CSV table of C-alpha atoms and ligand atoms in Angstrom, one decimal:
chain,number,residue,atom,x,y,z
A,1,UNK,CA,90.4,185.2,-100.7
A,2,UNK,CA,92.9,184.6,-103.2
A,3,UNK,CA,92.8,181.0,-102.9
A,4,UNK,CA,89.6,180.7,-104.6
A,5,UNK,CA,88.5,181.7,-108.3
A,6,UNK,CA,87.4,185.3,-108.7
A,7,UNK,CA,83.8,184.1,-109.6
A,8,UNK,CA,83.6,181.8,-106.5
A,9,UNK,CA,84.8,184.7,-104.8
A,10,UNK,CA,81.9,187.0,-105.7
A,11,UNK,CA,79.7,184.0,-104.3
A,12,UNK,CA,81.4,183.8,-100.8
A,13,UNK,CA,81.1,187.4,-100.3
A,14,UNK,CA,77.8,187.0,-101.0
A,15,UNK,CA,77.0,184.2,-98.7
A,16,UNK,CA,79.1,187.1,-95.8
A,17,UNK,CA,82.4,185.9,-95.8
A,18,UNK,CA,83.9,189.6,-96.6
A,19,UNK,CA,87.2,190.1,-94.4
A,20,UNK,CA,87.7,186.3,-93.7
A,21,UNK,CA,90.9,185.9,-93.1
A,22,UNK,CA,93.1,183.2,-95.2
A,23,UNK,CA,95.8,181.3,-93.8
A,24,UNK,CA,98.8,179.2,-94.7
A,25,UNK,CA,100.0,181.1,-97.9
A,26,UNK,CA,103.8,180.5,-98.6
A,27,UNK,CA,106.0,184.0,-98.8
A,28,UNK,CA,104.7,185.4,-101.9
A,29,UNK,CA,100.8,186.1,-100.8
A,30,UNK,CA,99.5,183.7,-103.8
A,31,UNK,CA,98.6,180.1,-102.9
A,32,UNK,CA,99.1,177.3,-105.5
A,33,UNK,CA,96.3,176.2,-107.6
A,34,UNK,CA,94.7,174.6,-104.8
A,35,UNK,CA,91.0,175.6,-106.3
A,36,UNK,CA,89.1,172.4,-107.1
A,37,UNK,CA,87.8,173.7,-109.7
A,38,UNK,CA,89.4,176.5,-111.1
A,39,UNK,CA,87.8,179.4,-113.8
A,40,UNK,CA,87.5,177.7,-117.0
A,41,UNK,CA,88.8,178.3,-119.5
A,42,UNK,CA,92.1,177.9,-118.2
A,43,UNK,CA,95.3,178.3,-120.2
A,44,UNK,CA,98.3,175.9,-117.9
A,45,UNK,CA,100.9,178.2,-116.9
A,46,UNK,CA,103.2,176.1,-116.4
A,47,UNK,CA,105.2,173.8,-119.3
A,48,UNK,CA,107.9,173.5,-121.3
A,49,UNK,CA,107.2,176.7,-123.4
A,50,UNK,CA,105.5,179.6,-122.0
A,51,UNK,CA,101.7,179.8,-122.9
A,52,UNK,CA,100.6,182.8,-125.4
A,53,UNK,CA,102.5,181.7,-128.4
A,54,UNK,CA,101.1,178.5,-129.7
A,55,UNK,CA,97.9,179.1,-127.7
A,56,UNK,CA,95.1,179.6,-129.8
A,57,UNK,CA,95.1,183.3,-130.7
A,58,UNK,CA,92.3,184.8,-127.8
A,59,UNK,CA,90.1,187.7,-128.6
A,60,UNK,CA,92.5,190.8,-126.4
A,61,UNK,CA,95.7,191.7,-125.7
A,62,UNK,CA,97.6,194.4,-123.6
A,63,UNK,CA,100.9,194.6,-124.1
A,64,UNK,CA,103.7,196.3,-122.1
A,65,UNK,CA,107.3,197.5,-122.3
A,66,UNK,CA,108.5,198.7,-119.1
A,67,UNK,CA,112.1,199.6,-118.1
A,68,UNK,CA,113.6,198.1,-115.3
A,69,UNK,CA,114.6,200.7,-112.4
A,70,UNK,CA,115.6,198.1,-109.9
A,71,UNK,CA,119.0,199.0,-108.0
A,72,UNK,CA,120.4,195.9,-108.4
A,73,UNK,CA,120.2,192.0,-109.8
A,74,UNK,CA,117.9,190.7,-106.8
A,75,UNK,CA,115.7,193.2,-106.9
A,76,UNK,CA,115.0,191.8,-110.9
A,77,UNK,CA,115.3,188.8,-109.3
A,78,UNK,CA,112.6,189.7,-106.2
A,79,UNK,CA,110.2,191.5,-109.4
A,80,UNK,CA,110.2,188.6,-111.7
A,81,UNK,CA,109.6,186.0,-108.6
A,82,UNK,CA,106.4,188.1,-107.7
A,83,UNK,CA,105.1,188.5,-111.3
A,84,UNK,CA,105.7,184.6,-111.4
A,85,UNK,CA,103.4,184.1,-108.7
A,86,UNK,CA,100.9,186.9,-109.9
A,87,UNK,CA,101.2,184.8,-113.3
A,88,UNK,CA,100.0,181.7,-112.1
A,89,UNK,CA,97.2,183.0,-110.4
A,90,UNK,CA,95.9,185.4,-112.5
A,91,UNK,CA,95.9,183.1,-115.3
A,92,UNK,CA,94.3,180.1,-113.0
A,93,UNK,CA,91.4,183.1,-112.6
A,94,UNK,CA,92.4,184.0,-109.3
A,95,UNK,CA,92.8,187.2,-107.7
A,96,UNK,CA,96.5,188.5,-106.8
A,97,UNK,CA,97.9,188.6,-103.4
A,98,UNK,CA,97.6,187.3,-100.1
A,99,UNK,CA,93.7,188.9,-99.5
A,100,UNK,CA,92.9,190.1,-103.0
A,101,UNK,CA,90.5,192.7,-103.7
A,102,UNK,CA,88.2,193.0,-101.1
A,103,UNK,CA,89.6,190.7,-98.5
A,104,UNK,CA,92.2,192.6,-96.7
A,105,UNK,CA,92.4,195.6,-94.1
A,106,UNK,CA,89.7,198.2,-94.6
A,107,UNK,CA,92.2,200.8,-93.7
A,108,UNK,CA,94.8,199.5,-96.5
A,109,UNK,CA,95.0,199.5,-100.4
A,110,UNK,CA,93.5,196.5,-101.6
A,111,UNK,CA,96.1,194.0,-103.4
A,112,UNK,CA,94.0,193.6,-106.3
A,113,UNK,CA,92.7,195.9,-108.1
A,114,UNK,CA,89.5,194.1,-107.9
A,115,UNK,CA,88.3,194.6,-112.1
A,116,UNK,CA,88.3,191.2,-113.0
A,117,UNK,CA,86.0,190.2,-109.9
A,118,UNK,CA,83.2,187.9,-111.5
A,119,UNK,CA,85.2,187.2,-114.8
A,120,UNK,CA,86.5,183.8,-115.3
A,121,UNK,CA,90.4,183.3,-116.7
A,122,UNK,CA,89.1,183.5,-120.0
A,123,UNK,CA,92.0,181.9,-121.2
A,124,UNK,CA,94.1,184.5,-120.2
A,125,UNK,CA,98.1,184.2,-120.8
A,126,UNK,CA,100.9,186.0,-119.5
A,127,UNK,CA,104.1,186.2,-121.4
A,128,UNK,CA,107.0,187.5,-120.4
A,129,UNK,CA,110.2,188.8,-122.8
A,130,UNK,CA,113.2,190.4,-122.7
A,131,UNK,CA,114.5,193.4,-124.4
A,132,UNK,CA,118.3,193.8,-125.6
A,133,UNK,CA,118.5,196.9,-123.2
A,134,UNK,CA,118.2,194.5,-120.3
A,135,UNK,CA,122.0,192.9,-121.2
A,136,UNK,CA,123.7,196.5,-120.9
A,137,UNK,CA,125.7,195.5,-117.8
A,138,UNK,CA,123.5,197.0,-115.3
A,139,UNK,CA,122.8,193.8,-113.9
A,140,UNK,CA,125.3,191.4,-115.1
A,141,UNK,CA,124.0,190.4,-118.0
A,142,UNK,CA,126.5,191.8,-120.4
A,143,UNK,CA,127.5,188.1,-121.7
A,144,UNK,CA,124.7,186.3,-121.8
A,145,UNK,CA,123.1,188.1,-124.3
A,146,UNK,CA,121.7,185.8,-127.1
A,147,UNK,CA,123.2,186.5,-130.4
A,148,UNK,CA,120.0,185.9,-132.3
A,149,UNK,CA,119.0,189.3,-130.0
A,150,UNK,CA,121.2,191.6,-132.3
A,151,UNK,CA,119.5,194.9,-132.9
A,152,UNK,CA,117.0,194.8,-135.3
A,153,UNK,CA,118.3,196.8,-138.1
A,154,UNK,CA,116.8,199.9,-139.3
A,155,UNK,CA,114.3,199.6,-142.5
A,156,UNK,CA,113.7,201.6,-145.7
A,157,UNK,CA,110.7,203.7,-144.5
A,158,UNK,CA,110.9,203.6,-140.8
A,159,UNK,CA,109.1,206.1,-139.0
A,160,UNK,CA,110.3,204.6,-135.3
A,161,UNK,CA,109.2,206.8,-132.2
A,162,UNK,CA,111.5,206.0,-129.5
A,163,UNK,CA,108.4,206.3,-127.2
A,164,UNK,CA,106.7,203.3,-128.8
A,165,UNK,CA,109.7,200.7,-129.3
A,166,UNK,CA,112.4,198.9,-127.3
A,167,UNK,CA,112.3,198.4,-123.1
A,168,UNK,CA,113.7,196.0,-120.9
A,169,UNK,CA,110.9,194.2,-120.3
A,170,UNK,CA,107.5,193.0,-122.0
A,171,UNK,CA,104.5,190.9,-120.9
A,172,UNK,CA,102.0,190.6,-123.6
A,173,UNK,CA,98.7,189.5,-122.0
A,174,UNK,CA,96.2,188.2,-123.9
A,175,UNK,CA,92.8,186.7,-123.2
A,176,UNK,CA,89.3,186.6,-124.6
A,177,UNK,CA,87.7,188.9,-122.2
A,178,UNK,CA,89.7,192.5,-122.7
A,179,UNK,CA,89.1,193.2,-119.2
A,180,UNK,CA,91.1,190.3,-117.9
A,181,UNK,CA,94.0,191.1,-120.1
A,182,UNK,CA,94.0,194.6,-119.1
A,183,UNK,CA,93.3,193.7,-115.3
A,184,UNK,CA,96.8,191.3,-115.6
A,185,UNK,CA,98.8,194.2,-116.8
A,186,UNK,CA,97.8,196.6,-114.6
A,187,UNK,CA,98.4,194.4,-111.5
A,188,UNK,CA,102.1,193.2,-113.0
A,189,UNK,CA,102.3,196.7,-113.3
A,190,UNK,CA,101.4,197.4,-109.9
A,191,UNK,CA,103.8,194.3,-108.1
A,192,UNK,CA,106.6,196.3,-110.6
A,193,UNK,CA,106.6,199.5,-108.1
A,194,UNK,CA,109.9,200.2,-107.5
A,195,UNK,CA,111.5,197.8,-109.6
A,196,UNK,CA,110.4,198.5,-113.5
A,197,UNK,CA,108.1,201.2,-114.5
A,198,UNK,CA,105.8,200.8,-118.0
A,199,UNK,CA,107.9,202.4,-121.4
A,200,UNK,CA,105.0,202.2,-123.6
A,201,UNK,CA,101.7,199.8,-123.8
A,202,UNK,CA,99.7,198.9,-126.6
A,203,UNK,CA,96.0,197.1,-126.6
A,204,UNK,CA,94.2,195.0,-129.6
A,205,UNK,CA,91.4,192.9,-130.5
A,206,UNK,CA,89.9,190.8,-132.9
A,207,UNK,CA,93.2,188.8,-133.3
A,208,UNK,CA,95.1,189.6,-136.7
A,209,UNK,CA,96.3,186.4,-137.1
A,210,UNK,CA,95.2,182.3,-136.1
A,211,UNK,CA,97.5,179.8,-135.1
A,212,UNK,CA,95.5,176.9,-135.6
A,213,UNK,CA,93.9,175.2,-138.6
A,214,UNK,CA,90.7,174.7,-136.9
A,215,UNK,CA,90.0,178.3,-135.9
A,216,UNK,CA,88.2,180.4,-138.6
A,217,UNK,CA,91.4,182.6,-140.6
A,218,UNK,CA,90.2,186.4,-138.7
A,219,UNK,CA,90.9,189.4,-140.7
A,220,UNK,CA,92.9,192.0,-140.2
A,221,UNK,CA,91.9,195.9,-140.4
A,222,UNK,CA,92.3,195.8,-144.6
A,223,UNK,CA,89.8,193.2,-144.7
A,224,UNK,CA,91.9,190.4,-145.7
A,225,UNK,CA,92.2,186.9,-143.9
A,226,UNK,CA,95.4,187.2,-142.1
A,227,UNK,CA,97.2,183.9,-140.9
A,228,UNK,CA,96.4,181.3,-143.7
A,229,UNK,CA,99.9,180.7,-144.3
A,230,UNK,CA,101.1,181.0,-140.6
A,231,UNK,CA,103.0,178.1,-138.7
A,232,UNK,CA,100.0,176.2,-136.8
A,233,UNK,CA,100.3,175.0,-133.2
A,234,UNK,CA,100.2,171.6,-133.7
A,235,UNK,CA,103.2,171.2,-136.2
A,236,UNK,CA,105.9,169.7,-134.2
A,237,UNK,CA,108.3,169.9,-136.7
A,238,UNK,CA,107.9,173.3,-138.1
A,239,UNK,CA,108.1,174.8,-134.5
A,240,UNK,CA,110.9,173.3,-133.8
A,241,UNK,CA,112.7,174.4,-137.1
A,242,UNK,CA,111.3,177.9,-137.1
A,243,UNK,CA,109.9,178.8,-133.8
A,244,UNK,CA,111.8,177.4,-130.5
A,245,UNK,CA,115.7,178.0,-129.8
A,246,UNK,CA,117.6,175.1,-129.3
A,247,UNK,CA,120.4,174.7,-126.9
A,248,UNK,CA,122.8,174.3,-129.6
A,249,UNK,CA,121.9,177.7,-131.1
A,250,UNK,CA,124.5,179.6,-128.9
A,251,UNK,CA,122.6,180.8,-125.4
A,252,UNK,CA,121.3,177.9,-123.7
A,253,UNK,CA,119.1,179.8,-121.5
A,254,UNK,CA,116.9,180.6,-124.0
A,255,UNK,CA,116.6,176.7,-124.8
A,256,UNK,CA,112.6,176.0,-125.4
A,257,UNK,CA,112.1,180.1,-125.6
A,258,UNK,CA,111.8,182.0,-128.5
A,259,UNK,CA,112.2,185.0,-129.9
A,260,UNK,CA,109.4,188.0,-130.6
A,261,UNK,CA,109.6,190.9,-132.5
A,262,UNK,CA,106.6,193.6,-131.9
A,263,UNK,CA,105.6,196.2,-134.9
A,264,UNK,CA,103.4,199.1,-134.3
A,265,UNK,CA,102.2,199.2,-137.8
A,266,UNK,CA,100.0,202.0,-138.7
A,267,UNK,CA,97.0,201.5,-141.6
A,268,UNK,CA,96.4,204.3,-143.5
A,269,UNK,CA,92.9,203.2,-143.9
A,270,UNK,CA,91.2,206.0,-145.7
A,271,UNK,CA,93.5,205.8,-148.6
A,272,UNK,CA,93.5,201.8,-148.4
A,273,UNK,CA,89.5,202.6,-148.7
A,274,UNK,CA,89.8,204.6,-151.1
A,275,UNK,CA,91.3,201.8,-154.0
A,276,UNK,CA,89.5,199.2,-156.2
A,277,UNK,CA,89.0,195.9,-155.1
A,278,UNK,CA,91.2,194.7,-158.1
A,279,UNK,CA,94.4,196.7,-156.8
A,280,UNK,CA,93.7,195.2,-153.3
A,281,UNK,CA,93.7,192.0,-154.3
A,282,UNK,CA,97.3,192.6,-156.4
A,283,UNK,CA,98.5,194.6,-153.6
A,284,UNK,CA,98.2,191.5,-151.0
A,285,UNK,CA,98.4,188.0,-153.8
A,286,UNK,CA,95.3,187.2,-152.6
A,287,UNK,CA,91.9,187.3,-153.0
A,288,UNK,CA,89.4,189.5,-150.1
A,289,UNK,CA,86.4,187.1,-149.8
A,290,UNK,CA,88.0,183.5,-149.6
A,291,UNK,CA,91.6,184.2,-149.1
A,292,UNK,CA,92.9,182.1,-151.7
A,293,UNK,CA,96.4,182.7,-153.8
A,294,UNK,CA,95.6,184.8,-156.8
A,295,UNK,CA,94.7,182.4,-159.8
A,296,UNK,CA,92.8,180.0,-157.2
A,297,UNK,CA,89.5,179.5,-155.6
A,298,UNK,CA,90.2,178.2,-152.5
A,299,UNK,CA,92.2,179.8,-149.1
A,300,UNK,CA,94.2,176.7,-148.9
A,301,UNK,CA,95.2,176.4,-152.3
A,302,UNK,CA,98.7,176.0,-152.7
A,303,UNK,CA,100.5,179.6,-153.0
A,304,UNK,CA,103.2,179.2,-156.2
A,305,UNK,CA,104.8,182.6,-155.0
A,306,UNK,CA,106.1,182.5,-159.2
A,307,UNK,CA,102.3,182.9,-160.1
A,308,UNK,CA,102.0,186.3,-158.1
A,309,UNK,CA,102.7,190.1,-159.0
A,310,UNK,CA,106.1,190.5,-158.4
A,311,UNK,CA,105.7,193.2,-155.5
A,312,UNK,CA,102.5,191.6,-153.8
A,313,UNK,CA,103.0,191.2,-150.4
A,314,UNK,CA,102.3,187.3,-150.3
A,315,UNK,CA,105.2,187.2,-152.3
A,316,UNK,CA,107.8,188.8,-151.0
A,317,UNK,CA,107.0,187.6,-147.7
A,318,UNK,CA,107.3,184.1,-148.9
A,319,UNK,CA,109.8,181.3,-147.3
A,320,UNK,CA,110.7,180.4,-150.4
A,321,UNK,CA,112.4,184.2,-151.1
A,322,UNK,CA,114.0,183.8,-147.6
A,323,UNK,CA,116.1,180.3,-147.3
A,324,UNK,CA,112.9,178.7,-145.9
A,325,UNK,CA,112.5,180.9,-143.0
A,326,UNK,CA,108.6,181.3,-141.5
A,327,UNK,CA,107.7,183.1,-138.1
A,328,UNK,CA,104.5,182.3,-135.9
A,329,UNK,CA,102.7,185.4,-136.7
A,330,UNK,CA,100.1,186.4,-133.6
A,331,UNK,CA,98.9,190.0,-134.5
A,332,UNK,CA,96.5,191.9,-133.0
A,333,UNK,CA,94.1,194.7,-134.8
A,334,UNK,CA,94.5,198.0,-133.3
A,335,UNK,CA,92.4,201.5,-133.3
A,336,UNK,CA,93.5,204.1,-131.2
A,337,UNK,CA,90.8,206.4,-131.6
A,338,UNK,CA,91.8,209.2,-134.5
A,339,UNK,CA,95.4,211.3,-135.1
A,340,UNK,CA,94.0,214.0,-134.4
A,341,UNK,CA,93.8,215.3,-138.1
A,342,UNK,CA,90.2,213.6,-139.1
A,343,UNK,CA,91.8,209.8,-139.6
A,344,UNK,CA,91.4,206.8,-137.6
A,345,UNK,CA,94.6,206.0,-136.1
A,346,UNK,CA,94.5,202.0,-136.9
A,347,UNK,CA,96.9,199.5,-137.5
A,348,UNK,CA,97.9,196.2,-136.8
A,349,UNK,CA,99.9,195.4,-133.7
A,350,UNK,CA,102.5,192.8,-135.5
A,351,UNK,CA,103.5,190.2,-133.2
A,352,UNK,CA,106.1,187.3,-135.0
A,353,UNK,CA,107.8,184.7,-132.4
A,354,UNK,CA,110.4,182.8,-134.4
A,355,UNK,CA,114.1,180.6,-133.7
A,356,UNK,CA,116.2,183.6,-135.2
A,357,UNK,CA,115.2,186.9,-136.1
A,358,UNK,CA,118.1,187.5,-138.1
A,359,UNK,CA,116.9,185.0,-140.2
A,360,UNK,CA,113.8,185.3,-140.5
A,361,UNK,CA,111.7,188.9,-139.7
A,362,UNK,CA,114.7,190.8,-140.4
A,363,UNK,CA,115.7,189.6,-144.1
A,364,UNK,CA,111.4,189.3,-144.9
A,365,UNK,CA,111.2,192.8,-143.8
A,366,UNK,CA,113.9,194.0,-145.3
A,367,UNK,CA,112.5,193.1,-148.6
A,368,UNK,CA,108.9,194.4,-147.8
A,369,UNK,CA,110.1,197.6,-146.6
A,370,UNK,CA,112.0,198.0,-150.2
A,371,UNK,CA,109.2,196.2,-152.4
A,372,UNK,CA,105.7,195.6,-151.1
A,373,UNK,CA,103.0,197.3,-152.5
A,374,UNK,CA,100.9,197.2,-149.6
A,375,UNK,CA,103.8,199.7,-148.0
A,376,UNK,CA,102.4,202.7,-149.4
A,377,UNK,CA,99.7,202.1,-147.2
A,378,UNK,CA,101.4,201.3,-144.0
A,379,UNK,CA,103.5,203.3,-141.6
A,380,UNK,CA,105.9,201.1,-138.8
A,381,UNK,CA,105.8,203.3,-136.1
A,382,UNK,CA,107.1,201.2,-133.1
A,383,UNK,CA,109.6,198.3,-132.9
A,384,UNK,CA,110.9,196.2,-130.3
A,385,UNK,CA,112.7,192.9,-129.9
A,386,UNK,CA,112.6,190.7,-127.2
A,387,UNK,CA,113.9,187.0,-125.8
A,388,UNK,CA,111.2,185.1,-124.5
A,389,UNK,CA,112.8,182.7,-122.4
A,390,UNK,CA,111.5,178.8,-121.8
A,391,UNK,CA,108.3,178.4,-119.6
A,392,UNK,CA,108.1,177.7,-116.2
A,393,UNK,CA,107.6,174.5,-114.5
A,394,UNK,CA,106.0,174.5,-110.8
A,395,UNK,CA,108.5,175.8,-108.2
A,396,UNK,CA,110.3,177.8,-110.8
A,397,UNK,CA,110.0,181.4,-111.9
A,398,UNK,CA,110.1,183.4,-115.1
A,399,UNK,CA,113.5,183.8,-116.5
A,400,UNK,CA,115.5,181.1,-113.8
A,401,UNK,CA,117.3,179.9,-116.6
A,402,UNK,CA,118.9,183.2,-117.4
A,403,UNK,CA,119.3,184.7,-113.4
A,404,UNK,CA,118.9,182.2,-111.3
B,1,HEM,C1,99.8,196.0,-141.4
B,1,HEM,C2,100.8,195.2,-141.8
B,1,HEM,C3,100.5,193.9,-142.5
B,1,HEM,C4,99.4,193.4,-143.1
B,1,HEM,C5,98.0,194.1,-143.3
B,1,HEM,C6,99.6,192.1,-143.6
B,1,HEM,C7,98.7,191.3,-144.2
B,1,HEM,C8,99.0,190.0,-144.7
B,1,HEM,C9,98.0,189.2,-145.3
B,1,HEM,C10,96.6,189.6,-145.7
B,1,HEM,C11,98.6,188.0,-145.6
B,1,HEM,C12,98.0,186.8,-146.3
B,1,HEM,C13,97.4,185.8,-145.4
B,1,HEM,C14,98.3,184.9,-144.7
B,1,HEM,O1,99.0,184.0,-145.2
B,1,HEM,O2,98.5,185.1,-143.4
B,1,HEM,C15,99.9,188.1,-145.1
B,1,HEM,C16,100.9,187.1,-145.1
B,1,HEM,C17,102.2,187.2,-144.6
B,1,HEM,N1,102.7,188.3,-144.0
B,1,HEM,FE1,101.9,190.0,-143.7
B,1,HEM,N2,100.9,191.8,-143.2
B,1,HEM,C18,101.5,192.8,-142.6
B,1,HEM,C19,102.8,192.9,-142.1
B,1,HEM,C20,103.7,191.9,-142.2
B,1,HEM,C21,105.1,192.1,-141.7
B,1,HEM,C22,105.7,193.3,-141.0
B,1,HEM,C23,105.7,190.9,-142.0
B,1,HEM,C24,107.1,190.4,-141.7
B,1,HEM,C25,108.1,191.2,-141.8
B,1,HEM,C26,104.7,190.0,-142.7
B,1,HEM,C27,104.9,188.7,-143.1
B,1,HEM,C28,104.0,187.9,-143.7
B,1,HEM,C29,104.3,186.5,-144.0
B,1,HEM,C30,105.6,185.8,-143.7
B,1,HEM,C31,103.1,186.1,-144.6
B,1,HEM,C32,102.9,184.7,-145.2
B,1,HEM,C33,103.4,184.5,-146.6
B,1,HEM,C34,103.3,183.1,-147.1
B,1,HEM,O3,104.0,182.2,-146.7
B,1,HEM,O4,102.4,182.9,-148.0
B,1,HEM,N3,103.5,190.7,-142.8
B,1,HEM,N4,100.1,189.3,-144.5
């Protein structure tokens, strides 16, 4: 069953074929993309980079830290192996495993969960990080840690839970149907038993940020256009300078990858609601309805950071404060229901992939957290940090480079 596209699936069961058996599957239960026509939209899994950072932004994400609780280095080894196969099928639209959801013995659990059934890939991606806890020693790692992976310092204004930051391990998921995204982390989650157990997980929608120039600029929860000034997908040279490690940047192993930091940011909406357009618009250094720099009509006006109020967010946050340095920002929004006290517990889930953090999040953070107007409405309640090593060609698995 798990050779054929979860909606072709629906249609063979259909037509009687429940229980048929599949043969010829190589050891990890998941055949290669041998579907003729697999789920579109399809993202590739496999290239030089992995897919879900200069994909355009989708709709959903699920993200997960877990920690790893494997006894040794093969059994990481064995775990990322399996959620490389899971990976390429999931995200070709398939189900996981040998039989999938409703293929296999009646008398045993079914390998997948069976959610996604009758929903195409929807462009689903699967990326997988990991966390500075992961070079501790415990599996041998101690050495290769990158240096660009240096703990993220701790900022003016902080309010970290340890529940909701760090881990060994992270797969951000992300695809325009929320059930897909949320049907991938469940059954990475699920092929991790025994071997890394979920930290802390996060869902969003209605991406916070675009990474293209042809998509629409989305808004985040404050109502602003978030991503107008964002490194686009299709600029070679920018990704290269800001976004990809390079061999020659000291870990070698992290060659084509990049590195991801992960905010919890909490809005404190009601008060954010609560001022005048006019502040709003000083607050950010730009204007609500068209995006543009304050001063200018249009959103891609250029942005002369001198021309802005000295503690507007635009500004501070500008390369031209930092040496140059820009990130590939890929938020998503975020609304956990209320806190319990009569406010909606929002916020923006702050995803940056960039070369260097220590040049780039951490020194624009630093001065936002001391500066930024838009501060006083925000509270960072989770942080992590991960290396997100090079994609995967075929035949290779997530994170060779590194333990293989
Ligand atoms: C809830 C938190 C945040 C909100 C609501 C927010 C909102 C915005 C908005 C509306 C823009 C203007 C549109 C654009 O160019 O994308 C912007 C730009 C930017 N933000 Fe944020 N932001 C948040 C957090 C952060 C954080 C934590 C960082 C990094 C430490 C950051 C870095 C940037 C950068 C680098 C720019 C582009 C500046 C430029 O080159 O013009 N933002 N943000």
């Amino acid at each position: 069953m798990a050779d054929v596209s979860r909606r072709r699936a629906l249609g063979l069961l259909g037509a009687g074929a429940v229980g048929a058996g599949v043969a010829g599957l190589g050891v990890t239960g998941v055949r290669a993309a041998t579907d003729p026509a697999p789920s579109a939209p399809v993202v590739p899994f496999h290239g030089a980079h992995q897919a879900g950072i200069t994909t355009p932004v989708q709709g959903h994400l699920h993200f997960a830290s877990y920690d790893v609780t494997a006894r040794d280095r093969a059994g990481l080894v064995a775990l990322l192996q399996r959620w490389t196969a899971a990976a390429e099928a999931l995200t070709a639209g398939r189900e996981v495993g040998r039989d999938g959801a409703v293929g296999g013995p009646a008398l045993a659990p079914p390998e997948d969960t069976g959610e996604a059934l009758g929903h195409d890939a929807s462009r689903l991606t699967i990326t997988v990080g990991f966390g500075p806890s992961l070079f501790d020693g415990r599996y041998g790692l101690a050495d290769r840690r990158p240096a660009a992976l240096a703990d993220l310092p701790r900022f003016a204004g902080d309010a970290l839970r340890p529940e909701r930051s760090g881990g060994d391990l992270c797969v951000q998921a992300c695809a325009d149907d929320p059930q897909v995204a949320v049907h991938a982390v469940r059954n990475l989650t699920r092929l991790a038993a025994g071997a890394a157990a979920v930290r802390w997980a996060q869902l969003g929608f209605g991406r916070a940020a675009s990474t293209s120039a042809a998509e629409e600029t989305p808004r985040n929860l404050f109502g602003f256009k978030d991503g107008t000034a964002n490194v686009l997908a299709d600029d070679d040279a920018a990704l290269d300078e800001h976004v990809w490690a390079a061999a020659g940047d000291g870990a070698d192993w992290m060659a084509g990858g990049s590195y991801l930091v992960a905010r919890d940011v909490r809005m404190v909406i009601e008060t954010w609601d609560r001022t005048s357009l006019q502040e709003q618009e000083l607050v950010v250094g730009r204007t609500k309805g068209e995006g543009a720099p304050l001063g200018r009509t249009s959103e891609r006006d250029p942005l002369v950071p001198s021309e802005l109020p000295l503690r507007s967010h635009v500004r501070l946050a500008h390369p031209d404060n930092h040496g140059g340095a820009r990130m590939l920002r890929r938020g998503y929004n975020t609304v956990d229901g209320t806190d319990g006290v009569g406010h909606l517990d929002a916020g923006l889930f702050f995803l940056a992939y960039q070369r260097d953090p220590r040049r780039a999040f951490v020194p624009v953070q630093r001065a936002l957290a001391r500066d930024d107007l838009l501060g006083e409405y925000l509270r960072h309640v989770g942080s992590s940090l991960w290396a997100v090593p090079p994609g995967v060609r075929p035949g290779q698995w997530l994170g060779q480079s590194l333990l293989g």
